[in-house]
């Protein structure tokens, strides 16, 4: 499946927001966005030019899509699911994205970035309720228990997580025990639990055109 494989720091600079795509580097002085928040390219050194209403809506969609590492078709499918749920479609969309298994693995601190968490899921390192799930888009539910497969738990990365715990704070809708590398979905994520600066109503307006 086609996926962007270029330098991810350009994505943060293009969208004008830090999206924590490179794990520890995003929290250090080496963060490219902190050093150069201007857009990439030869014309990006000046101020950001004023864009149209459509352009603003499109950029917001692109920002969310890239933050969670989705392709256009995947993102559109999640939005269509969100529209069919009760409540505001924008909040429903963010909730569905947060409940994706790759994102949950990242939020628990088992992966340093969503991209790394996605790899762990695809390579069979993650169990949900005791069964291997290798589909990153799998939607977790309240009560689901996420853990590292026993064999995978012996790998150096997971040993380090066990010893040091999660590097970032685990959100309140999740529970995590670093000693057993076990997490649990305690409740449905709320709007305040999402740390990205997102105006989801712009995405709804874009798809309503």
N, CA, C and O of each residue as an XYZ file, in Angstrom:
836
protein
N       0.840     -1.200      0.000
C       0.000      0.000      0.000
C       0.872      1.245      0.000
O       1.842      1.305      0.755
N       0.557      2.244     -0.823
C       1.345      3.470     -0.904
C       1.260      4.245      0.407
O       0.187      4.401      0.991
N       2.413      4.725      0.852
C       2.449      5.512      2.071
C       3.635      6.461      1.997
O       4.669      6.123      1.421
N       3.489      7.649      2.580
C       4.572      8.625      2.545
C       5.784      8.092      3.298
O       5.662      7.661      4.444
N       6.952      8.117      2.662
C       8.168      7.605      3.275
C       9.264      8.658      3.343
O      10.411      8.338      3.655
N       8.923      9.911      3.055
C       9.909     10.985      3.090
C      10.151     11.486      4.503
O       9.636     10.907      5.459
N      10.935     12.565      4.652
C      11.231     13.127      5.970
C       9.968     13.684      6.639
O       9.330     14.596      6.113
N       9.620     13.131      7.793
C       8.339     13.493      8.414
C       8.357     14.880      9.050
O       7.297     15.464      9.272
N       9.542     15.416      9.346
C       9.587     16.759      9.934
C       9.040     17.804      8.953
O       8.533     18.845      9.371
N       9.145     17.524      7.662
C       8.577     18.426      6.655
C       7.060     18.513      6.794
O       6.461     19.545      6.491
N       6.438     17.417      7.256
C       4.984     17.410      7.401
C       4.557     18.409      8.466
O       3.619     19.179      8.255
N       5.240     18.403      9.611
C       4.907     19.356     10.684
C       5.096     20.798     10.199
O       4.271     21.670     10.472
N       6.190     21.030      9.479
C       6.456     22.379      8.980
C       5.411     22.789      7.943
O       4.996     23.947      7.902
N       4.988     21.842      7.110
C       3.984     22.146      6.079
C       2.639     22.478      6.704
O       1.938     23.373      6.232
N       2.272     21.756      7.775
C       0.970     21.969      8.397
C       0.992     23.047      9.478
O      -0.060     23.431      9.989
N       2.161     23.528      9.825
C       2.260     24.605     10.805
C       1.913     24.178     12.211
O       1.399     24.975     12.995
N       2.193     22.909     12.545
C       1.885     22.397     13.880
C       2.787     21.215     14.190
O       3.124     20.433     13.301
N       3.177     21.084     15.453
C       3.981     19.938     15.859
C       3.046     18.750     16.066
O       2.090     18.830     16.837
N       3.332     17.640     15.366
C       2.449     16.478     15.406
C       3.121     15.245     16.003
O       2.569     14.146     15.951
N       4.311     15.429     16.567
C       4.996     14.369     17.313
C       5.131     13.091     16.488
O       4.727     12.009     16.915
N       5.708     13.244     15.298
C       5.841     12.124     14.377
C       7.160     11.373     14.527
O       7.330     10.304     13.942
N       8.117     11.933     15.322
C       9.428     11.294     15.429
C       9.796     10.928     16.858
O      10.980     10.866     17.191
N       8.805     10.685     17.708
C       9.082     10.206     19.054
C       9.896     11.182     19.883
O       9.556     12.361     19.976
N      10.982     10.686     20.492
C      11.790     11.485     21.413
C      12.326     12.762     20.777
O      12.443     13.785     21.451
N      12.650     12.716     19.500
C      13.227     13.884     18.826
C      12.302     15.094     18.911
O      12.766     16.232     18.984
N      10.982     14.844     18.902
C      10.010     15.941     18.937
C      10.041     16.693     20.269
O       9.614     17.844     20.342
N      10.551     16.038     21.330
C      10.591     16.660     22.649
C      11.971     17.245     22.956
O      12.198     17.767     24.048
N      12.892     17.158     21.988
C      14.258     17.623     22.215
C      14.534     18.903     21.428
O      13.692     19.389     20.673
N      15.730     19.424     21.628
C      16.138     20.623     20.918
C      16.432     20.374     19.452
O      16.661     21.316     18.694
N      16.428     19.098     19.041
C      16.686     18.752     17.645
C      15.439     18.835     16.777
O      15.524     18.656     15.563
N      14.286     19.100     17.373
C      13.024     19.140     16.628
C      13.111     20.171     15.499
O      13.339     21.356     15.743
N      12.927     19.708     14.269
C      13.045     20.589     13.107
C      11.975     21.673     13.110
O      12.226     22.794     12.668
N      10.778     21.345     13.609
C       9.703     22.342     13.606
C      10.000     23.464     14.593
O       9.696     24.626     14.325
N      10.593     23.120     15.731
C      10.942     24.145     16.716
C      12.012     25.072     16.167
O      12.010     26.271     16.447
N      12.936     24.508     15.377
C      14.010     25.311     14.799
C      13.528     26.155     13.629
O      13.883     27.327     13.506
N      12.705     25.539     12.762
C      12.251     26.213     11.538
C      10.755     25.982     11.336
O      10.370     25.084     10.587
N       9.912     26.767     11.983
C       8.466     26.567     11.858
C       7.876     27.004     10.523
O       6.694     26.786     10.256
N       8.710     27.624      9.686
C       8.218     28.073      8.373
C       8.023     26.871      7.451
O       8.653     25.832      7.653
N       7.160     26.999      6.441
C       6.922     25.889      5.505
C       8.196     25.490      4.769
O       9.063     26.337      4.554
N       8.333     24.220      4.377
C       9.524     23.795      3.639
C       9.507     24.321      2.212
O       8.467     24.762      1.722
N      10.644     24.276      1.550
C      10.723     24.726      0.164
C      11.348     26.105      0.042
O      11.490     26.818      1.035
N      11.718     26.478     -1.166
C      12.415     27.739     -1.393
C      11.546     28.954     -1.137
O      12.070     30.050     -0.937
N      10.220     28.786     -1.138
C       9.333     29.928     -0.904
C       8.761     29.927      0.509
O       7.841     30.686      0.813
N       9.302     29.083      1.357
C       8.719     28.953      2.690
C       9.350     29.807      3.759
O       8.926     29.763      4.913
N      10.381     30.606      3.394
C      11.090     31.383      4.406
C      10.316     32.608      4.865
O      10.577     33.139      5.944
N       9.385     33.052      4.070
C       8.605     34.230      4.438
C       7.387     33.875      5.272
O       7.254     32.751      5.756
N       6.504     34.842      5.432
C       5.285     34.593      6.192
C       4.341     33.690      5.395
O       4.359     33.670      4.164
N       3.522     32.950      6.132
C       2.548     32.094      5.456
C       1.524     32.974      4.750
O       0.962     33.888      5.355
N       1.287     32.703      3.494
C       0.355     33.515      2.724
C      -1.080     33.206      3.152
O      -1.374     32.122      3.656
N      -1.951     34.169      2.942
C      -3.355     33.982      3.299
C      -3.985     32.983      2.327
O      -3.801     33.071      1.113
N      -4.732     32.030      2.893
C      -5.343     31.012      2.046
C      -6.862     31.126      2.116
O      -7.415     31.750      3.021
N      -7.516     30.513      1.150
C      -8.966     30.588      1.047
C      -9.639     29.743      2.125
O      -8.978     29.000      2.850
N     -10.956     29.867      2.220
C     -11.724     29.070      3.178
C     -11.560     27.581      2.881
O     -11.367     26.773      3.789
N     -11.641     27.232      1.595
C     -11.446     25.839      1.205
C     -10.043     25.359      1.575
O      -9.864     24.245      2.066
N      -9.052     26.220      1.331
C      -7.677     25.864      1.659
C      -7.493     25.620      3.144
O      -6.766     24.709      3.539
N      -8.150     26.432      3.977
C      -8.073     26.264      5.429
C      -8.671     24.931      5.851
O      -8.107     24.215      6.679
N      -9.820     24.609      5.270
C     -10.465     23.336      5.580
C      -9.606     22.155      5.133
O      -9.476     21.163      5.851
N      -9.027     22.269      3.951
C      -8.191     21.201      3.415
C      -6.951     20.987      4.271
O      -6.572     19.848      4.547
N      -6.321     22.078      4.692
C      -5.122     21.959      5.509
C      -5.441     21.292      6.847
O      -4.626     20.526      7.360
N      -6.610     21.570      7.416
C      -6.979     20.950      8.690
C      -7.165     19.445      8.517
O      -6.748     18.654      9.363
N      -7.800     19.061      7.403
C      -7.966     17.627      7.129
C      -6.620     16.953      6.947
O      -6.371     15.874      7.483
N      -5.748     17.610      6.176
C      -4.420     17.045      5.919
C      -3.629     16.894      7.216
O      -2.903     15.918      7.402
N      -3.779     17.870      8.107
C      -3.052     17.832      9.374
C      -3.463     16.620     10.200
O      -2.609     15.911     10.733
N      -4.765     16.380     10.307
C      -5.257     15.245     11.090
C      -4.884     13.932     10.405
O      -4.441     12.989     11.061
N      -5.062     13.875      9.109
C      -4.756     12.658      8.346
C      -3.290     12.274      8.503
O      -2.968     11.101      8.695
N      -2.411     13.251      8.424
C      -0.989     12.980      8.524
C      -0.554     12.682      9.956
O       0.357     11.884     10.178
N      -1.198     13.316     10.917
C      -0.851     13.057     12.319
C      -1.101     11.599     12.679
O      -0.307     10.980     13.388
N      -2.217     11.054     12.182
C      -2.556      9.667     12.497
C      -2.027      8.678     11.458
O      -2.206      7.469     11.606
N      -1.381      9.183     10.415
C      -0.750      8.309      9.435
C      -1.704      7.568      8.527
O      -1.460      6.411      8.187
N      -2.794      8.217      8.126
C      -3.785      7.574      7.266
C      -3.674      8.048      5.829
O      -3.244      9.169      5.558
N      -4.068      7.174      4.912
C      -4.222      7.555      3.520
C      -5.608      8.160      3.327
O      -6.472      8.025      4.194
N      -5.822      8.823      2.201
C      -7.091      9.510      1.963
C      -8.294      8.578      2.046
O      -9.298      8.914      2.673
N      -8.198      7.414      1.420
C      -9.314      6.466      1.414
C      -9.627      5.979      2.823
O     -10.795      5.832      3.182
N      -8.598      5.730      3.622
C      -8.797      5.302      5.003
C      -9.463      6.401      5.823
O     -10.375      6.146      6.610
N      -8.989      7.626      5.620
C      -9.526      8.755      6.379
C     -10.997      8.983      6.037
O     -11.822      9.220      6.919
N     -11.309      8.909      4.755
C     -12.694      9.114      4.325
C     -13.608      8.035      4.904
O     -14.746      8.318      5.280
N     -13.118      6.811      4.974
C     -13.909      5.726      5.542
C     -14.197      5.971      7.029
O     -15.299      5.707      7.510
N     -13.188      6.482      7.747
C     -13.401      6.784      9.172
C     -14.417      7.920      9.334
O     -15.237      7.904     10.252
N     -14.352      8.912      8.425
C     -15.308     10.020      8.515
C     -16.731      9.534      8.261
O     -17.664      9.966      8.937
N     -16.899      8.650      7.302
C     -18.226      8.114      7.002
C     -18.774      7.326      8.198
O     -19.972      7.368      8.477
N     -17.905      6.621      8.890
C     -18.326      5.925     10.112
C     -18.760      6.933     11.175
O     -19.758      6.732     11.869
N     -17.997      8.018     11.291
C     -18.287      9.042     12.298
C     -19.636      9.708     12.043
O     -20.362     10.028     12.984
N     -19.973      9.916     10.758
C     -21.251     10.544     10.410
C     -22.444      9.705     10.843
O     -23.503     10.248     11.159
N     -22.280      8.387     10.860
C     -23.385      7.490     11.186
C     -23.574      7.329     12.694
O     -24.579      6.768     13.132
N     -22.630      7.808     13.482
C     -22.723      7.704     14.939
C     -23.527      8.861     15.508
O     -23.671      9.899     14.863
N     -24.046      8.687     16.702
C     -24.761      9.770     17.381
C     -23.757     10.815     17.851
O     -22.641     10.482     18.250
N     -24.162     12.079     17.802
C     -23.296     13.149     18.253
C     -22.600     13.854     17.105
O     -22.775     13.476     15.947
N     -21.797     14.893     17.419
C     -21.104     15.670     16.378
C     -20.142     14.792     15.588
O     -19.351     14.045     16.165
N     -20.215     14.887     14.277
C     -19.382     14.041     13.413
C     -17.892     14.308     13.627
O     -17.080     13.384     13.577
N     -17.533     15.572     13.867
C     -16.123     15.904     14.053
C     -15.528     15.236     15.279
O     -14.437     14.671     15.215
N     -16.249     15.301     16.407
C     -15.767     14.668     17.630
C     -15.774     13.153     17.491
O     -14.877     12.472     17.988
N     -16.785     12.634     16.814
C     -16.836     11.185     16.579
C     -15.619     10.725     15.780
O     -15.049      9.668     16.051
N     -15.229     11.532     14.794
C     -14.080     11.192     13.961
C     -12.813     11.101     14.803
O     -12.061     10.131     14.701
N     -12.579     12.111     15.632
C     -11.381     12.112     16.466
C     -11.397     10.943     17.449
O     -10.358     10.347     17.735
N     -12.576     10.624     17.958
C     -12.697      9.495     18.882
C     -12.333      8.186     18.197
O     -11.624      7.357     18.767
N     -12.819      8.000     16.971
C     -12.495      6.786     16.225
C     -10.998      6.699     15.936
O     -10.407      5.623     16.026
N     -10.392      7.819     15.593
C      -8.967      7.826     15.308
C      -8.160      7.504     16.559
O      -7.158      6.793     16.483
N      -8.586      8.019     17.705
C      -7.885      7.731     18.953
C      -8.007      6.269     19.351
O      -7.095      5.712     19.962
N      -9.122      5.649     19.009
C      -9.356      4.266     19.404
C      -8.720      3.243     18.461
O      -8.785      2.042     18.722
N      -8.108      3.704     17.375
C      -7.379      2.783     16.500
C      -6.293      2.086     17.308
O      -5.669      2.699     18.175
N      -6.067      0.813     17.028
C      -5.104      0.043     17.812
C      -3.704      0.636     17.737
O      -3.009      0.694     18.751
N      -3.271      1.083     16.543
C      -1.922      1.649     16.453
C      -1.787      2.897     17.319
O      -0.741      3.120     17.930
N      -2.843      3.711     17.375
C      -2.797      4.907     18.210
C      -2.809      4.549     19.693
O      -2.113      5.183     20.487
N      -3.594      3.539     20.075
C      -3.645      3.117     21.476
C      -2.271      2.610     21.921
O      -1.813      2.933     23.017
N      -1.620      1.821     21.075
C      -0.277      1.330     21.392
C       0.682      2.510     21.588
O       1.525      2.491     22.486
N       0.547      3.525     20.750
C       1.373      4.730     20.885
C       1.032      5.476     22.168
O       1.929      5.877     22.909
N      -0.236      5.662     22.430
C      -0.661      6.404     23.622
C      -0.248      5.706     24.920
O      -0.011      6.365     25.932
N      -0.162      4.378     24.889
C       0.266      3.639     26.073
C       1.767      3.762     26.305
O       2.264      3.394     27.369
N       2.485      4.273     25.321
C       3.928      4.409     25.450
C       4.693      3.189     24.994
O       5.902      3.104     25.211
N       4.012      2.234     24.362
C       4.681      1.042     23.863
C       5.442      1.331     22.571
O       6.359      0.595     22.205
N       5.061      2.393     21.892
C       5.763      2.843     20.689
C       6.137      4.302     20.855
O       5.379      5.081     21.432
N       7.310      4.674     20.348
C       7.760      6.062     20.488
C       7.024      7.010     19.550
O       6.998      8.219     19.780
N       6.430      6.470     18.504
C       5.663      7.271     17.548
C       4.535      6.401     17.019
O       4.535      5.185     17.215
N       3.577      7.023     16.351
C       2.486      6.233     15.770
C       3.008      5.308     14.677
O       2.511      4.194     14.506
N       4.006      5.772     13.941
C       4.571      4.940     12.879
C       5.207      3.685     13.466
O       5.022      2.588     12.940
N       5.958      3.847     14.558
C       6.572      2.686     15.196
C       5.506      1.769     15.793
O       5.608      0.547     15.688
N       4.490      2.353     16.417
C       3.402      1.560     16.981
C       2.695      0.761     15.895
O       2.320     -0.391     16.114
N       2.511      1.369     14.722
C       1.873      0.677     13.603
C       2.701     -0.539     13.186
O       2.151     -1.598     12.884
N       4.025     -0.380     13.172
C       4.903     -1.493     12.825
C       4.789     -2.628     13.837
O       4.759     -3.800     13.460
N       4.726     -2.283     15.113
C       4.587     -3.310     16.147
C       3.315     -4.125     15.952
O       3.312     -5.347     16.101
N       2.232     -3.421     15.614
C       0.955     -4.114     15.394
C       1.055     -5.020     14.168
O       0.676     -6.189     14.226
N       1.558     -4.489     13.076
C       1.626     -5.247     11.826
C       2.543     -6.468     11.929
O       2.331     -7.465     11.239
N       3.550     -6.389     12.783
C       4.505     -7.487     12.928
C       4.077     -8.493     13.995
O       4.836     -9.404     14.326
N       2.875     -8.335     14.532
C       2.334     -9.326     15.443
C       2.828     -9.251     16.873
O       2.737    -10.235     17.606
N       3.358     -8.088     17.294
C       3.865     -7.951     18.652
C       2.772     -7.648     19.678
O       3.014     -7.731     20.882
N       1.579     -7.300     19.210
C       0.529     -6.804     20.108
C      -0.649     -7.783     20.192
O      -1.101     -8.324     19.183
N      -1.128     -7.994     21.416
C      -2.295     -8.835     21.659
C      -3.441     -7.968     22.166
O      -3.228     -7.022     22.925
N      -4.648     -8.296     21.743
C      -5.858     -7.646     22.260
C      -6.722     -8.738     22.874
O      -7.166     -9.662     22.193
N      -6.946     -8.609     24.171
C      -7.698     -9.631     24.911
C      -7.104    -11.022     24.712
O      -7.825    -12.012     24.586
N      -5.761    -11.073     24.687
C      -5.061    -12.341     24.594
C      -4.898    -12.903     23.204
O      -4.305    -13.970     23.044
N      -5.410    -12.216     22.181
C      -5.316    -12.708     20.803
C      -4.530    -11.720     19.946
O      -4.675    -10.506     20.087
N      -3.698    -12.257     19.058
C      -2.897    -11.387     18.196
C      -3.799    -10.645     17.217
O      -4.654    -11.235     16.557
N      -3.585     -9.349     17.146
C      -4.291     -8.502     16.182
C      -3.219     -7.727     15.417
O      -2.482     -6.936     16.005
N      -3.134     -7.956     14.111
C      -2.103     -7.298     13.316
C      -2.690     -6.284     12.336
O      -2.103     -5.999     11.292
N      -3.847     -5.748     12.687
C      -4.512     -4.741     11.859
C      -4.457     -3.392     12.582
O      -5.179     -3.202     13.560
N      -3.627     -2.456     12.132
C      -3.477     -1.167     12.820
C      -4.784     -0.391     12.986
O      -4.955      0.337     13.964
N      -5.713     -0.549     12.023
C      -6.965      0.214     12.065
C      -8.021     -0.428     12.974
O      -9.127      0.100     13.096
N      -7.700     -1.537     13.602
C      -8.650     -2.211     14.496
C      -9.158     -1.219     15.546
O      -8.362     -0.543     16.198
N     -10.467     -1.131     15.706
C     -11.054     -0.192     16.664
C     -11.202     -0.855     18.026
O     -11.938     -1.831     18.172
N     -10.509     -0.328     19.013
C     -10.594     -0.867     20.361
C     -11.878     -0.399     21.042
O     -12.442      0.635     20.685
N     -12.328     -1.168     22.019
C     -13.536     -0.847     22.771
C     -13.228     -0.767     24.258
O     -12.195     -1.255     24.718
N     -14.123     -0.153     24.993
C     -13.956     -0.042     26.449
C     -13.847     -1.449     27.047
O     -14.660     -2.326     26.754
N     -12.841     -1.644     27.881
C     -12.623     -2.939     28.506
C     -11.575     -3.785     27.806
O     -11.094     -4.764     28.376
N     -11.209     -3.425     26.575
C     -10.186     -4.195     25.856
C      -8.844     -4.105     26.585
O      -8.451     -3.043     27.068
N      -8.160     -5.236     26.650
C      -6.839     -5.302     27.281
C      -5.797     -5.466     26.179
O      -5.856     -6.399     25.378
N      -4.853     -4.549     26.158
C      -3.796     -4.555     25.138
C      -2.482     -4.884     25.822
O      -2.117     -4.246     26.809
N      -1.776     -5.866     25.312
C      -0.496     -6.242     25.902
C       0.480     -6.657     24.824
O       0.108     -6.837     23.664
N       1.730     -6.806     25.217
C       2.793     -7.234     24.292
C       2.872     -8.757     24.336
O       2.826     -9.355     25.411
N       2.988     -9.370     23.186
C       3.106    -10.825     23.112
C       4.307    -11.283     23.945
O       5.348    -10.627     23.926
N       4.179    -12.399     24.680
C       5.256    -12.866     25.573
C       6.626    -12.947     24.901
O       7.630    -12.549     25.493
N       6.673    -13.449     23.694
C       7.952    -13.571     22.994
C       8.525    -12.200     22.665
O       9.730    -11.977     22.782
N       7.655    -11.282     22.252
C       8.100     -9.935     21.878
C       8.563     -9.142     23.094
O       9.413     -8.260     22.977
N       8.005     -9.455     24.261
C       8.339     -8.721     25.482
C       9.805     -8.862     25.857
O      10.312     -8.090     26.671
N      10.503     -9.851     25.265
C      11.920    -10.050     25.568
C      12.822     -9.172     24.705
O      14.033     -9.135     24.920
N      12.248     -8.469     23.734
C      13.043     -7.596     22.887
C      13.489     -6.351     23.659
O      12.822     -5.912     24.596
N      14.621     -5.796     23.248
C      15.256     -4.709     23.993
C      14.332     -3.499     24.174
O      14.303     -2.895     25.246
N      13.586     -3.150     23.135
C      12.706     -1.977     23.224
C      11.687     -2.144     24.350
O      11.495     -1.230     25.152
N      11.042     -3.288     24.413
C      10.003     -3.494     25.413
C      10.598     -3.696     26.808
O       9.959     -3.372     27.809
N      11.817     -4.229     26.873
C      12.507     -4.314     28.169
C      12.734     -2.914     28.723
O      12.595     -2.672     29.922
N      13.087     -1.994     27.821
C      13.327     -0.613     28.241
C      12.036      0.048     28.716
O      12.041      0.789     29.699
N      10.926     -0.221     28.018
C       9.635      0.324     28.450
C       9.287     -0.215     29.836
O       8.792      0.521     30.689
N       9.546     -1.501     30.054
C       9.238     -2.113     31.349
C      10.054     -1.478     32.471
O       9.555     -1.273     33.578
N      11.309     -1.173     32.172
C      12.197     -0.603     33.191
C      11.936      0.882     33.446
O      11.977      1.343     34.587
N      11.668      1.622     32.369
C      11.550      3.075     32.486
C      10.108      3.571     32.522
O       9.851      4.704     32.928
N       9.162      2.722     32.098
C       7.772      3.159     32.011
C       7.554      3.978     30.756
O       8.489      4.202     29.987
N       6.324      4.426     30.542
C       6.000      5.226     29.363
C       6.726      6.568     29.440
O       6.785      7.189     30.501
N       7.281      7.012     28.305
C       8.033      8.265     28.286
C       7.115      9.488     28.358
O       7.519     10.543     28.848
N       5.899      9.346     27.877
C       4.920     10.435     27.940
C       3.759     10.007     28.839
O       3.535      8.816     29.053
N       3.035     10.979     29.353
C       1.907     10.671     30.234
C       0.832      9.897     29.480
O       0.451     10.272     28.371
N       0.350      8.829     30.077
C      -0.729      8.047     29.475
C      -2.034      8.805     29.681
O      -2.316      9.218     30.806
N      -2.842      9.004     28.643
C      -4.095      9.764     28.790
C      -5.055      9.083     29.755
O      -5.004      7.864     29.922
N      -5.929      9.855     30.391
C      -6.821      9.299     31.433
C      -7.810      8.249     30.961
O      -8.369      7.528     31.787
N      -8.046      8.138     29.663
C      -8.997      7.132     29.196
C      -8.347      5.750     29.035
O      -9.003      4.766     28.692
N      -7.024      5.715     29.297
C      -6.289      4.456     29.242
C      -5.630      4.169     30.581
O      -5.333      5.084     31.349
N      -5.405      2.889     30.852
C      -4.654      2.455     32.027
C      -3.454      1.651     31.538
O      -3.549      0.925     30.549
N      -2.314      1.782     32.239
C      -1.119      1.081     31.776
C      -0.279      0.623     32.948
O      -0.019      1.386     33.879
N       0.149     -0.647     32.896
C       1.055     -1.219     33.893
C       2.360     -1.563     33.182
O       2.417     -2.564     32.467
N       3.416     -0.754     33.360
C       4.660     -1.002     32.641
C       5.335     -2.311     33.027
O       6.039     -2.906     32.211
N       5.133     -2.761     34.245
C       5.784     -3.997     34.685
C       5.305     -5.201     33.886
O       6.083     -6.110     33.595
N       4.025     -5.207     33.531
C       3.470     -6.328     32.764
C       3.243     -5.958     31.300
O       2.764     -6.775     30.513
N       3.594     -4.704     30.936
C       3.385     -4.202     29.571
C       1.933     -4.401     29.144
O       1.646     -4.831     28.027
N       1.045     -4.081     30.049
C      -0.383     -4.297     29.817
C      -1.155     -2.984     29.937
O      -0.994     -2.246     30.909
N      -1.983     -2.707     28.952
C      -2.833     -1.527     28.988
C      -4.292     -1.924     28.886
O      -4.618     -3.045     28.497
N      -5.153     -1.006     29.234
C      -6.596     -1.270     29.181
C      -7.317     -0.001     28.765
O      -6.971      1.095     29.206
N      -8.325     -0.157     27.910
C      -9.165      0.974     27.526
C     -10.206      1.147     28.623
O     -11.161      0.375     28.707
N     -10.021      2.163     29.463
C     -10.882      2.348     30.628
C     -12.204      3.013     30.279
O     -13.236      2.716     30.882
N     -12.170      3.908     29.308
C     -13.377      4.632     28.928
C     -13.207      5.168     27.506
O     -12.129      5.052     26.922
N     -14.241      5.737     26.965
C     -14.167      6.331     25.632
C     -13.400      7.654     25.736
O     -13.674      8.440     26.643
N     -12.457      7.917     24.845
C     -11.700      9.178     24.921
C     -12.602     10.387     24.717
O     -13.458     10.403     23.831
N     -12.395     11.393     25.549
C     -13.158     12.629     25.422
C     -12.435     13.625     24.534
O     -11.268     13.426     24.194
N     -13.110     14.679     24.163
C     -12.505     15.696     23.296
C     -11.283     16.317     23.956
O     -10.313     16.633     23.268
N     -11.305     16.496     25.257
C     -10.190     17.121     25.966
C      -8.974     16.210     26.067
O      -7.888     16.664     26.426
N      -9.148     14.935     25.756
C      -8.032     13.985     25.847
C      -7.134     14.018     24.619
O      -6.086     13.372     24.610
N      -7.515     14.748     23.594
C      -6.758     14.794     22.344
C      -5.843     16.011     22.368
O      -6.315     17.148     22.404
N      -4.531     15.771     22.349
C      -3.574     16.848     22.569
C      -3.181     17.608     21.310
O      -2.422     18.574     21.384
N      -3.685     17.187     20.161
C      -3.394     17.930     18.929
C      -4.314     19.141     18.826
O      -5.473     19.092     19.238
N      -3.779     20.233     18.269
C      -4.595     21.436     18.065
C      -5.381     21.252     16.769
O      -4.851     21.423     15.671
N      -6.652     20.902     16.923
C      -7.483     20.546     15.768
C      -8.813     21.292     15.833
O      -9.436     21.386     16.891
N      -9.229     21.813     14.701
C     -10.571     22.394     14.575
C     -11.374     21.458     13.678
O     -11.472     21.651     12.466
N     -11.943     20.442     14.313
C     -12.573     19.368     13.545
C     -13.786     19.826     12.741
O     -14.159     19.173     11.766
N     -14.406     20.940     13.135
C     -15.569     21.426     12.389
C     -15.186     21.805     10.952
O     -16.023     21.761     10.050
N     -13.927     22.175     10.750
C     -13.465     22.516      9.408
C     -13.451     21.278      8.497
O     -13.715     21.373      7.298
N     -13.142     20.134      9.082
C     -13.140     18.886      8.314
C     -14.568     18.510      7.924
O     -14.816     18.066      6.803
N     -15.491     18.689      8.844
C     -16.899     18.411      8.571
C     -17.397     19.328      7.461
O     -18.110     18.884      6.561
N     -17.026     20.606      7.520
C     -17.440     21.554      6.489
C     -16.866     21.174      5.129
O     -17.536     21.300      4.105
N     -15.609     20.703      5.130
C     -14.969     20.311      3.879
C     -15.721     19.158      3.211
O     -15.988     19.202      2.010
N     -16.056     18.142      3.979
C     -16.736     16.981      3.419
C     -18.227     17.252      3.146
O     -18.899     16.457      2.489
N     -18.728     18.377      3.657
C     -20.126     18.722      3.425
C     -20.306     19.537      2.160
O     -21.435     19.862      1.793
N     -19.230     19.870      1.496
C     -19.317     20.697      0.279
C     -20.032     19.953     -0.839
O     -20.197     20.493     -1.933
